[in-house]
Amino acid sequence: RRRAYCKRGMARKSASSCLVALLLASVIGYALYSQKSAAPGDGTVIDGIPFPGAHNLAGTALQLAGGGTRMKYGVAKVYAVALYLDSHSASGALEQFAGAEPPTKSARFYQAIIEGGFPKMLHMQFHRSVSAEAMVEALNEAMNKRLPPDSAAKFAAAVYKALPSSSIAKGDQLFFVCRAKTLSIGVGVPGARATLSEKGVCEAFFDVYFGKSPVSPAAKEGAAIGFAKRLYLEQK
């Protein structure tokens, strides 16, 4: 069809223009294909924001699963968020969900992420500037539904401590890492600016994104889809 179009349009288009159009279509087609056939180590782009295929955390490689965008009122993009896992430590809990079909409907898969004691991280990158107060209040509202008030208050204090100013700028990055039941919060890099060892905090935080009522359904589903594309591929 493209060749026929070029022939019919020769009177109006030069041969070189047609060739450029065909090459462009081929490049676009390849880009779409490559997103559907991700391999371990591949990064991804979520709503225009690139995420690396892995992060190194004190000698431990956390591999990208996938993610999505946190929306406000269903229309405004606040931040893109991606899930990273230590796939080696997580194999006992997650390898069983490897397969051709993404485990998007598997409550057991999401629960394994929430409750798993393996190193895991959420990497956030902001589409717009927001106040630190608004961000903490939004997270704490969700955490208050999952934790006792004192634990939720400690979580909010840790986030405030990690944030370097009263606002989060467009393009800023936050990292929430859970390792050995301790939550670490980093800004700009995964290194900890604040830590919190409080019973139930890690499980509650990941339940905010992967539980029954996630704050970003797109991130929840995107993590499962990316998991199927990138992790434990040898099991397929």
PDB file of C-alpha atoms in Angstrom:
ATOM      1  CA  ARG A   1       0.000   0.000   0.000  1.00  0.00           C
ATOM      2  CA  ARG A   2       2.818   2.421   0.820  1.00  0.00           C
ATOM      3  CA  ARG A   3       4.475   1.721  -2.555  1.00  0.00           C
ATOM      4  CA  ALA A   4       1.188   2.239  -4.381  1.00  0.00           C
ATOM      5  CA  TYR A   5       0.715   5.525  -2.556  1.00  0.00           C
ATOM      6  CA  CYS A   6       4.165   6.709  -3.624  1.00  0.00           C
ATOM      7  CA  LYS A   7       3.501   5.800  -7.254  1.00  0.00           C
ATOM      8  CA  ARG A   8       0.125   7.518  -7.309  1.00  0.00           C
ATOM      9  CA  GLY A   9       1.547  10.578  -5.607  1.00  0.00           C
ATOM     10  CA  MET A  10       4.639  10.975  -7.771  1.00  0.00           C
ATOM     11  CA  ALA A  11       3.180  13.971  -9.527  1.00  0.00           C
ATOM     12  CA  ARG A  12       2.937  15.732  -6.207  1.00  0.00           C
ATOM     13  CA  LYS A  13       5.761  14.132  -4.230  1.00  0.00           C
ATOM     14  CA  SER A  14       9.335  13.495  -5.177  1.00  0.00           C
ATOM     15  CA  ALA A  15      10.784   9.996  -5.067  1.00  0.00           C
ATOM     16  CA  SER A  16      13.055  11.080  -2.217  1.00  0.00           C
ATOM     17  CA  SER A  17      10.059  12.245  -0.152  1.00  0.00           C
ATOM     18  CA  CYS A  18       8.415   8.863  -0.599  1.00  0.00           C
ATOM     19  CA  LEU A  19      11.600   7.093   0.443  1.00  0.00           C
ATOM     20  CA  VAL A  20      11.839   9.206   3.597  1.00  0.00           C
ATOM     21  CA  ALA A  21       8.207   8.406   4.407  1.00  0.00           C
ATOM     22  CA  LEU A  22       8.826   4.675   3.984  1.00  0.00           C
ATOM     23  CA  LEU A  23      11.956   4.755   6.137  1.00  0.00           C
ATOM     24  CA  LEU A  24      10.143   6.707   8.852  1.00  0.00           C
ATOM     25  CA  ALA A  25       7.302   4.184   8.864  1.00  0.00           C
ATOM     26  CA  SER A  26       9.826   1.352   9.221  1.00  0.00           C
ATOM     27  CA  VAL A  27      11.550   3.062  12.168  1.00  0.00           C
ATOM     28  CA  ILE A  28       8.238   3.636  13.938  1.00  0.00           C
ATOM     29  CA  GLY A  29       7.255   0.026  13.362  1.00  0.00           C
ATOM     30  CA  TYR A  30      10.529  -1.209  14.844  1.00  0.00           C
ATOM     31  CA  ALA A  31      10.158   1.037  17.899  1.00  0.00           C
ATOM     32  CA  LEU A  32       6.699  -0.324  18.573  1.00  0.00           C
ATOM     33  CA  TYR A  33       7.946  -3.896  18.153  1.00  0.00           C
ATOM     34  CA  SER A  34      10.898  -3.344  20.498  1.00  0.00           C
ATOM     35  CA  GLN A  35       8.590  -2.103  23.256  1.00  0.00           C
ATOM     36  CA  LYS A  36       6.589  -5.318  22.959  1.00  0.00           C
ATOM     37  CA  SER A  37       9.639  -7.581  23.194  1.00  0.00           C
ATOM     38  CA  ALA A  38      11.655  -6.165  26.083  1.00  0.00           C
ATOM     39  CA  ALA A  39      14.537  -8.193  27.452  1.00  0.00           C
ATOM     40  CA  PRO A  40      16.273  -8.182  30.849  1.00  0.00           C
ATOM     41  CA  GLY A  41      18.261  -4.982  31.240  1.00  0.00           C
ATOM     42  CA  ASP A  42      16.081  -3.014  28.846  1.00  0.00           C
ATOM     43  CA  GLY A  43      14.848   0.327  30.098  1.00  0.00           C
ATOM     44  CA  THR A  44      11.429   1.736  29.350  1.00  0.00           C
ATOM     45  CA  VAL A  45       9.678   5.035  28.743  1.00  0.00           C
ATOM     46  CA  ILE A  46       6.572   5.872  30.767  1.00  0.00           C
ATOM     47  CA  ASP A  47       4.580   8.764  29.367  1.00  0.00           C
ATOM     48  CA  GLY A  48       7.692  10.317  27.864  1.00  0.00           C
ATOM     49  CA  ILE A  49       9.955   9.771  30.889  1.00  0.00           C
ATOM     50  CA  PRO A  50      12.808   7.256  30.511  1.00  0.00           C
ATOM     51  CA  PHE A  51      13.613   4.732  33.240  1.00  0.00           C
ATOM     52  CA  PRO A  52      16.810   2.651  33.296  1.00  0.00           C
ATOM     53  CA  GLY A  53      16.732  -1.132  33.092  1.00  0.00           C
ATOM     54  CA  ALA A  54      18.374  -1.486  36.505  1.00  0.00           C
ATOM     55  CA  HIS A  55      19.627   0.404  39.552  1.00  0.00           C
ATOM     56  CA  ASN A  56      22.623  -0.621  41.617  1.00  0.00           C
ATOM     57  CA  LEU A  57      21.903  -0.395  45.311  1.00  0.00           C
ATOM     58  CA  ALA A  58      24.920  -1.001  47.533  1.00  0.00           C
ATOM     59  CA  GLY A  59      26.102  -3.827  45.290  1.00  0.00           C
ATOM     60  CA  THR A  60      22.636  -5.266  44.661  1.00  0.00           C
ATOM     61  CA  ALA A  61      21.156  -4.923  41.191  1.00  0.00           C
ATOM     62  CA  LEU A  62      17.473  -4.025  41.222  1.00  0.00           C
ATOM     63  CA  GLN A  63      15.895  -4.852  37.868  1.00  0.00           C
ATOM     64  CA  LEU A  64      13.090  -2.910  36.269  1.00  0.00           C
ATOM     65  CA  ALA A  65       9.696  -4.600  36.144  1.00  0.00           C
ATOM     66  CA  GLY A  66       7.451  -1.812  34.844  1.00  0.00           C
ATOM     67  CA  GLY A  67       5.160   0.960  35.951  1.00  0.00           C
ATOM     68  CA  GLY A  68       2.764   3.720  34.989  1.00  0.00           C
ATOM     69  CA  THR A  69       1.629   7.252  35.742  1.00  0.00           C
ATOM     70  CA  ARG A  70       0.053   8.685  38.879  1.00  0.00           C
ATOM     71  CA  MET A  71      -2.809  10.897  37.740  1.00  0.00           C
ATOM     72  CA  LYS A  72      -4.717  13.581  39.623  1.00  0.00           C
ATOM     73  CA  TYR A  73      -8.449  13.821  38.969  1.00  0.00           C
ATOM     74  CA  GLY A  74      -7.877  11.403  36.093  1.00  0.00           C
ATOM     75  CA  VAL A  75      -6.436  14.080  33.799  1.00  0.00           C
ATOM     76  CA  ALA A  76      -3.295  15.703  35.260  1.00  0.00           C
ATOM     77  CA  LYS A  77      -0.047  13.710  35.201  1.00  0.00           C
ATOM     78  CA  VAL A  78       1.726  14.058  38.545  1.00  0.00           C
ATOM     79  CA  TYR A  79       4.578  11.555  38.331  1.00  0.00           C
ATOM     80  CA  ALA A  80       5.643   8.404  36.539  1.00  0.00           C
ATOM     81  CA  VAL A  81       6.557   5.518  38.819  1.00  0.00           C
ATOM     82  CA  ALA A  82       8.379   2.251  38.149  1.00  0.00           C
ATOM     83  CA  LEU A  83       8.894  -0.889  40.213  1.00  0.00           C
ATOM     84  CA  TYR A  84      12.386  -2.394  40.604  1.00  0.00           C
ATOM     85  CA  LEU A  85      13.129  -5.782  42.182  1.00  0.00           C
ATOM     86  CA  ASP A  86      16.101  -7.899  43.205  1.00  0.00           C
ATOM     87  CA  SER A  87      15.016 -10.723  40.914  1.00  0.00           C
ATOM     88  CA  HIS A  88      17.546 -13.150  42.417  1.00  0.00           C
ATOM     89  CA  SER A  89      16.269 -12.747  45.983  1.00  0.00           C
ATOM     90  CA  ALA A  90      12.678 -12.582  44.767  1.00  0.00           C
ATOM     91  CA  SER A  91      12.797 -15.734  42.651  1.00  0.00           C
ATOM     92  CA  GLY A  92      11.242 -17.945  45.312  1.00  0.00           C
ATOM     93  CA  ALA A  93       8.259 -15.631  45.616  1.00  0.00           C
ATOM     94  CA  LEU A  94       7.840 -14.404  42.041  1.00  0.00           C
ATOM     95  CA  GLU A  95       9.319 -16.928  39.609  1.00  0.00           C
ATOM     96  CA  GLN A  96       6.106 -18.969  39.770  1.00  0.00           C
ATOM     97  CA  PHE A  97       4.279 -16.108  38.026  1.00  0.00           C
ATOM     98  CA  ALA A  98       6.588 -16.078  35.003  1.00  0.00           C
ATOM     99  CA  GLY A  99       4.880 -16.949  31.756  1.00  0.00           C
ATOM    100  CA  ALA A 100       3.643 -15.686  28.435  1.00  0.00           C
ATOM    101  CA  GLU A 101       0.612 -14.015  30.008  1.00  0.00           C
ATOM    102  CA  PRO A 102       1.230 -11.016  32.314  1.00  0.00           C
ATOM    103  CA  PRO A 103      -0.138 -11.672  35.829  1.00  0.00           C
ATOM    104  CA  THR A 104      -2.285  -8.527  35.738  1.00  0.00           C
ATOM    105  CA  LYS A 105      -5.283 -10.284  37.315  1.00  0.00           C
ATOM    106  CA  SER A 106      -3.354 -12.333  39.870  1.00  0.00           C
ATOM    107  CA  ALA A 107      -4.006 -11.135  43.415  1.00  0.00           C
ATOM    108  CA  ARG A 108      -1.326 -13.596  44.588  1.00  0.00           C
ATOM    109  CA  PHE A 109       1.283 -11.930  42.354  1.00  0.00           C
ATOM    110  CA  TYR A 110       0.613  -8.475  43.777  1.00  0.00           C
ATOM    111  CA  GLN A 111       0.487  -9.812  47.325  1.00  0.00           C
ATOM    112  CA  ALA A 112       3.881 -11.450  46.803  1.00  0.00           C
ATOM    113  CA  ILE A 113       5.296  -8.039  45.847  1.00  0.00           C
ATOM    114  CA  ILE A 114       3.675  -6.338  48.829  1.00  0.00           C
ATOM    115  CA  GLU A 115       4.724  -8.910  51.429  1.00  0.00           C
ATOM    116  CA  GLY A 116       8.038 -10.060  49.946  1.00  0.00           C
ATOM    117  CA  GLY A 117      11.089  -9.383  52.094  1.00  0.00           C
ATOM    118  CA  PHE A 118      13.394  -9.109  49.054  1.00  0.00           C
ATOM    119  CA  PRO A 119      14.889  -5.705  48.128  1.00  0.00           C
ATOM    120  CA  LYS A 120      12.452  -3.643  46.058  1.00  0.00           C
ATOM    121  CA  MET A 121      12.086  -0.027  45.066  1.00  0.00           C
ATOM    122  CA  LEU A 122       9.694   2.496  43.601  1.00  0.00           C
ATOM    123  CA  HIS A 123      11.361   5.140  41.431  1.00  0.00           C
ATOM    124  CA  MET A 124       9.263   8.281  40.889  1.00  0.00           C
ATOM    125  CA  GLN A 125       9.913  11.021  38.315  1.00  0.00           C
ATOM    126  CA  PHE A 126       7.725  14.109  38.355  1.00  0.00           C
ATOM    127  CA  HIS A 127       5.804  15.508  35.389  1.00  0.00           C
ATOM    128  CA  ARG A 128       5.042  18.738  37.262  1.00  0.00           C
ATOM    129  CA  SER A 129       6.104  20.634  40.342  1.00  0.00           C
ATOM    130  CA  VAL A 130       4.177  19.946  43.529  1.00  0.00           C
ATOM    131  CA  SER A 131       4.574  21.183  47.078  1.00  0.00           C
ATOM    132  CA  ALA A 132       6.255  18.859  49.544  1.00  0.00           C
ATOM    133  CA  GLU A 133       3.243  19.271  51.801  1.00  0.00           C
ATOM    134  CA  ALA A 134       0.808  18.143  49.082  1.00  0.00           C
ATOM    135  CA  MET A 135       2.941  15.103  48.256  1.00  0.00           C
ATOM    136  CA  VAL A 136       3.329  14.036  51.877  1.00  0.00           C
ATOM    137  CA  GLU A 137      -0.361  14.580  52.595  1.00  0.00           C
ATOM    138  CA  ALA A 138      -1.394  12.490  49.576  1.00  0.00           C
ATOM    139  CA  LEU A 139       0.892   9.622  50.567  1.00  0.00           C
ATOM    140  CA  ASN A 140      -0.013   9.862  54.223  1.00  0.00           C
ATOM    141  CA  GLU A 141      -3.729   9.802  53.468  1.00  0.00           C
ATOM    142  CA  ALA A 142      -3.195   6.443  51.775  1.00  0.00           C
ATOM    143  CA  MET A 143      -0.874   5.177  54.523  1.00  0.00           C
ATOM    144  CA  ASN A 144      -3.330   6.159  57.271  1.00  0.00           C
ATOM    145  CA  LYS A 145      -5.788   3.643  55.805  1.00  0.00           C
ATOM    146  CA  ARG A 146      -3.205   0.886  56.192  1.00  0.00           C
ATOM    147  CA  LEU A 147      -1.264   1.701  59.379  1.00  0.00           C
ATOM    148  CA  PRO A 148      -1.862   2.752  62.980  1.00  0.00           C
ATOM    149  CA  PRO A 149      -1.786   6.566  63.324  1.00  0.00           C
ATOM    150  CA  ASP A 150       1.646   6.627  65.065  1.00  0.00           C
ATOM    151  CA  SER A 151       3.271   4.565  62.274  1.00  0.00           C
ATOM    152  CA  ALA A 152       1.681   6.729  59.595  1.00  0.00           C
ATOM    153  CA  ALA A 153       2.938   9.856  61.377  1.00  0.00           C
ATOM    154  CA  LYS A 154       6.479   8.425  61.482  1.00  0.00           C
ATOM    155  CA  PHE A 155       6.253   7.704  57.753  1.00  0.00           C
ATOM    156  CA  ALA A 156       5.187  11.281  57.017  1.00  0.00           C
ATOM    157  CA  ALA A 157       8.044  12.632  59.155  1.00  0.00           C
ATOM    158  CA  ALA A 158      10.555  10.469  57.268  1.00  0.00           C
ATOM    159  CA  VAL A 159       9.332  11.750  53.892  1.00  0.00           C
ATOM    160  CA  TYR A 160       9.523  15.367  55.080  1.00  0.00           C
ATOM    161  CA  LYS A 161      13.051  14.722  56.364  1.00  0.00           C
ATOM    162  CA  ALA A 162      14.131  13.308  52.985  1.00  0.00           C
ATOM    163  CA  LEU A 163      12.775  16.170  50.893  1.00  0.00           C
ATOM    164  CA  PRO A 164      15.396  18.929  50.567  1.00  0.00           C
ATOM    165  CA  SER A 165      12.959  21.819  50.158  1.00  0.00           C
ATOM    166  CA  SER A 166       9.317  22.815  50.444  1.00  0.00           C
ATOM    167  CA  SER A 167       8.602  21.827  46.848  1.00  0.00           C
ATOM    168  CA  ILE A 168       9.303  19.021  44.402  1.00  0.00           C
ATOM    169  CA  ALA A 169      10.243  20.395  40.985  1.00  0.00           C
ATOM    170  CA  LYS A 170       9.301  19.060  37.581  1.00  0.00           C
ATOM    171  CA  GLY A 171      11.878  16.406  36.687  1.00  0.00           C
ATOM    172  CA  ASP A 172      12.788  15.616  40.310  1.00  0.00           C
ATOM    173  CA  GLN A 173      13.243  11.973  41.262  1.00  0.00           C
ATOM    174  CA  LEU A 174      12.305  10.174  44.468  1.00  0.00           C
ATOM    175  CA  PHE A 175      13.310   6.644  45.455  1.00  0.00           C
ATOM    176  CA  PHE A 176      11.495   4.534  48.032  1.00  0.00           C
ATOM    177  CA  VAL A 177      13.489   1.402  48.832  1.00  0.00           C
ATOM    178  CA  CYS A 178      12.453  -1.439  51.119  1.00  0.00           C
ATOM    179  CA  ARG A 179      15.193  -3.754  52.269  1.00  0.00           C
ATOM    180  CA  ALA A 180      15.153  -5.994  55.350  1.00  0.00           C
ATOM    181  CA  LYS A 181      11.913  -4.321  56.476  1.00  0.00           C
ATOM    182  CA  THR A 182      13.536  -0.874  56.477  1.00  0.00           C
ATOM    183  CA  LEU A 183      12.241   1.901  54.239  1.00  0.00           C
ATOM    184  CA  SER A 184      14.876   4.227  52.773  1.00  0.00           C
ATOM    185  CA  ILE A 185      13.968   7.409  50.911  1.00  0.00           C
ATOM    186  CA  GLY A 186      16.324   9.004  48.412  1.00  0.00           C
ATOM    187  CA  VAL A 187      16.148  12.153  46.315  1.00  0.00           C
ATOM    188  CA  GLY A 188      17.940  12.312  42.965  1.00  0.00           C
ATOM    189  CA  VAL A 189      19.708   8.999  43.632  1.00  0.00           C
ATOM    190  CA  PRO A 190      18.645   5.842  45.500  1.00  0.00           C
ATOM    191  CA  GLY A 191      20.924   6.687  48.455  1.00  0.00           C
ATOM    192  CA  ALA A 192      19.049   7.222  51.716  1.00  0.00           C
ATOM    193  CA  ARG A 193      18.323  10.739  52.969  1.00  0.00           C
ATOM    194  CA  ALA A 194      15.939   9.252  55.528  1.00  0.00           C
ATOM    195  CA  THR A 195      15.236   5.750  56.842  1.00  0.00           C
ATOM    196  CA  LEU A 196      12.411   4.234  58.827  1.00  0.00           C
ATOM    197  CA  SER A 197      12.343   0.832  60.513  1.00  0.00           C
ATOM    198  CA  GLU A 198       8.739   0.551  61.608  1.00  0.00           C
ATOM    199  CA  LYS A 199       6.600  -2.573  61.606  1.00  0.00           C
ATOM    200  CA  GLY A 200       4.274  -2.770  58.625  1.00  0.00           C
ATOM    201  CA  VAL A 201       5.514   0.368  56.832  1.00  0.00           C
ATOM    202  CA  CYS A 202       7.075  -1.399  53.850  1.00  0.00           C
ATOM    203  CA  GLU A 203       4.046  -3.612  53.307  1.00  0.00           C
ATOM    204  CA  ALA A 204       1.685  -0.643  53.647  1.00  0.00           C
ATOM    205  CA  PHE A 205       3.686   1.512  51.236  1.00  0.00           C
ATOM    206  CA  PHE A 206       3.728  -1.114  48.494  1.00  0.00           C
ATOM    207  CA  ASP A 207       0.060  -1.871  49.151  1.00  0.00           C
ATOM    208  CA  VAL A 208      -0.641   1.775  48.258  1.00  0.00           C
ATOM    209  CA  TYR A 209       0.521   0.964  44.718  1.00  0.00           C
ATOM    210  CA  PHE A 210      -0.178  -2.759  44.327  1.00  0.00           C
ATOM    211  CA  GLY A 211      -3.053  -3.481  46.702  1.00  0.00           C
ATOM    212  CA  LYS A 212      -6.786  -3.721  46.024  1.00  0.00           C
ATOM    213  CA  SER A 213      -7.215   0.070  45.850  1.00  0.00           C
ATOM    214  CA  PRO A 214      -4.031   1.376  44.206  1.00  0.00           C
ATOM    215  CA  VAL A 215      -3.422   5.104  43.864  1.00  0.00           C
ATOM    216  CA  SER A 216      -2.272   4.414  40.303  1.00  0.00           C
ATOM    217  CA  PRO A 217      -4.040   1.508  38.586  1.00  0.00           C
ATOM    218  CA  ALA A 218      -1.822   2.153  35.542  1.00  0.00           C
ATOM    219  CA  ALA A 219       1.342   1.601  37.594  1.00  0.00           C
ATOM    220  CA  LYS A 220      -0.045  -1.589  39.107  1.00  0.00           C
ATOM    221  CA  GLU A 221      -0.957  -3.076  35.748  1.00  0.00           C
ATOM    222  CA  GLY A 222       2.208  -1.765  34.081  1.00  0.00           C
ATOM    223  CA  ALA A 223       4.390  -3.504  36.679  1.00  0.00           C
ATOM    224  CA  ALA A 224       2.735  -6.847  35.917  1.00  0.00           C
ATOM    225  CA  ILE A 225       3.015  -6.342  32.156  1.00  0.00           C
ATOM    226  CA  GLY A 226       6.674  -5.347  32.448  1.00  0.00           C
ATOM    227  CA  PHE A 227       7.367  -8.284  34.764  1.00  0.00           C
ATOM    228  CA  ALA A 228       6.180 -10.671  32.042  1.00  0.00           C
ATOM    229  CA  LYS A 229       8.380  -8.947  29.444  1.00  0.00           C
ATOM    230  CA  ARG A 230      11.582  -8.669  31.450  1.00  0.00           C
ATOM    231  CA  LEU A 231      11.948 -11.068  34.364  1.00  0.00           C
ATOM    232  CA  TYR A 232      12.453 -14.843  34.486  1.00  0.00           C
ATOM    233  CA  LEU A 233      12.151 -15.100  30.711  1.00  0.00           C
ATOM    234  CA  GLU A 234      13.938 -18.455  30.761  1.00  0.00           C
ATOM    235  CA  GLN A 235      10.883 -19.902  32.507  1.00  0.00           C
ATOM    236  CA  LYS A 236       8.618 -19.227  29.520  1.00  0.00           C
TER     237      LYS A 236
END
